[in-house]
XYZ file of C-alpha atoms in Angstrom:
132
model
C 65.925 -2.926 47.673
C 64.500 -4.629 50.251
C 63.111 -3.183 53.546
C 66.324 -4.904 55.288
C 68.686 -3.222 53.415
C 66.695 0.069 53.776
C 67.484 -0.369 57.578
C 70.628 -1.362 57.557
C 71.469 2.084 55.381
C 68.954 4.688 56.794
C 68.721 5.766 60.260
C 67.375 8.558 61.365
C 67.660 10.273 64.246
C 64.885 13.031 65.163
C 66.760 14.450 67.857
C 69.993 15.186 65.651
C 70.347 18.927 64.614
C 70.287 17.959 61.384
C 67.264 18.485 59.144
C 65.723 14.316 58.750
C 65.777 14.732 54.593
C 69.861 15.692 54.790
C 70.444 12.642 57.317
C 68.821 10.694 54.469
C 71.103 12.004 51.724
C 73.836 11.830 53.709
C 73.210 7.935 54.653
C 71.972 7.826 50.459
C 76.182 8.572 49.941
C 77.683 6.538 52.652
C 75.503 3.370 51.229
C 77.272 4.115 48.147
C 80.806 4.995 48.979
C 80.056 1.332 51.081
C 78.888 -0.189 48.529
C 75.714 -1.287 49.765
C 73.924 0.470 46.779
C 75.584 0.025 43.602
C 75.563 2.197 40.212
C 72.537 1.309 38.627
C 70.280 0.195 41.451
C 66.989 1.290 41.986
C 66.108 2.982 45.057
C 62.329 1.846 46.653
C 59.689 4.712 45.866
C 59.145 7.445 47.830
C 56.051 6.315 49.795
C 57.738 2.769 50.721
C 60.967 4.498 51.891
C 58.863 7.082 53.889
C 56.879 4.461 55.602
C 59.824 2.485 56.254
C 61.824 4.784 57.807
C 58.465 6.279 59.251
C 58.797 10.026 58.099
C 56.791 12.076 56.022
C 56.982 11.405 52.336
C 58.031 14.789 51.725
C 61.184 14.191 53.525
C 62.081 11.763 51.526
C 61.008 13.583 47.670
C 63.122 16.672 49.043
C 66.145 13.996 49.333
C 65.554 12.472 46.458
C 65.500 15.869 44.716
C 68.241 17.380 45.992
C 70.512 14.220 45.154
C 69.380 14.194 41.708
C 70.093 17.504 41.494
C 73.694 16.717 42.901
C 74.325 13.705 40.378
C 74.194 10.874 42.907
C 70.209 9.485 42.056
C 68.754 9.818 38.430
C 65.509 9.535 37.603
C 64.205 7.192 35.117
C 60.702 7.113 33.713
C 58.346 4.229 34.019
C 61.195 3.253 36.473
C 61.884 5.775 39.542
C 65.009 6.482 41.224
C 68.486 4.950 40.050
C 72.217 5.045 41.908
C 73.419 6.905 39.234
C 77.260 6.395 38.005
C 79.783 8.108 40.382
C 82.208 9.990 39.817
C 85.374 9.267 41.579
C 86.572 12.824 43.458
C 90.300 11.381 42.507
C 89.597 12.169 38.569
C 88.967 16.240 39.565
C 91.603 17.958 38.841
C 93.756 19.758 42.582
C 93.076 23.269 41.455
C 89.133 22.385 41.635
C 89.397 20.443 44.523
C 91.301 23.553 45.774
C 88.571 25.886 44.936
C 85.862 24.022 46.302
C 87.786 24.217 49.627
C 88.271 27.708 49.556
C 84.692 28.551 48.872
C 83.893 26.346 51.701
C 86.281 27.488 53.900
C 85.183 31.420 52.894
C 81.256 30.250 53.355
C 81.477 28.931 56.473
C 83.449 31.835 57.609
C 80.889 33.802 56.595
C 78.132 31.608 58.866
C 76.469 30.747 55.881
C 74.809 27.289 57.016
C 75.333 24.302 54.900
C 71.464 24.651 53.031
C 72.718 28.140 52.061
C 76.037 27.192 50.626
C 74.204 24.188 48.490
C 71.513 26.986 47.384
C 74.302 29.634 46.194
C 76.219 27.199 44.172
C 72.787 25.677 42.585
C 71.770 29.657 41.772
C 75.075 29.647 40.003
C 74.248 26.750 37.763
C 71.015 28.079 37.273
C 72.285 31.050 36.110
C 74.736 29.331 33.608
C 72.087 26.826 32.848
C 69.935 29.941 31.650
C 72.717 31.682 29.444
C 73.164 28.604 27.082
């Protein structure tokens, strides 16, 4: 990826109320669903993105974390970060799509702020991750 495309993707905003490493995830999924990264592609390391888009590298590992952890990057050895394969939200079934909603829906009601939501439902997989 070349430091073009990285700008023509990425911007980020240090005045926005949102945290800078969630305006890069964010971006990381509208490149995709616009097809300016593609399954398979790798992503330019940490330090080259960070410098790039002149935040701290950190920023930018939490991101990539947090997006692996959500499906949408993979990490390969020897390789770094990949697009990983999508899934398209039309092939979940309407009574998940429902539920998801509804836990939204009941989360925000409950002012839990979008970091807390992600960290309750990643608990939960933890927890089912630790009873197999």
């Amino acid at each position: 990826m070349s430091i073009d495309l990285i700008h023509a993707i990425y911007t980020i905003n240090t005045q926005a109320s949102s945290a800078l490493y969630r305006q890069v995830m964010e971006q990381t999924k509208q490149g995709i669903r616009a097809g300016l990264l593609q399954p398979g592609q790798q992503l330019p390391s940490v330090r080259v993105m960070a410098s790039s888009l002149q935040v701290n590298p950190m920023t930018i590992s939490k991101a990539f974390s947090q997006l692996e952890q959500q499906g949408v990057l993979e990490r390969r050895k020897g390789i770094g970060m990949l697009v990983a394969e999508q899934h398209n939200i039309s092939n979940y079934s309407d009574a998940l799509l429902t539920q998801r909603d509804q836990f939204v829906t009941l989360a925000k009601q409950q002012k839990l702020s979008d970091d807390a939501i992600i960290t309750l439902v990643q608990d939960a997989l933890s927890a089912l991750s630790n009873r197999t």
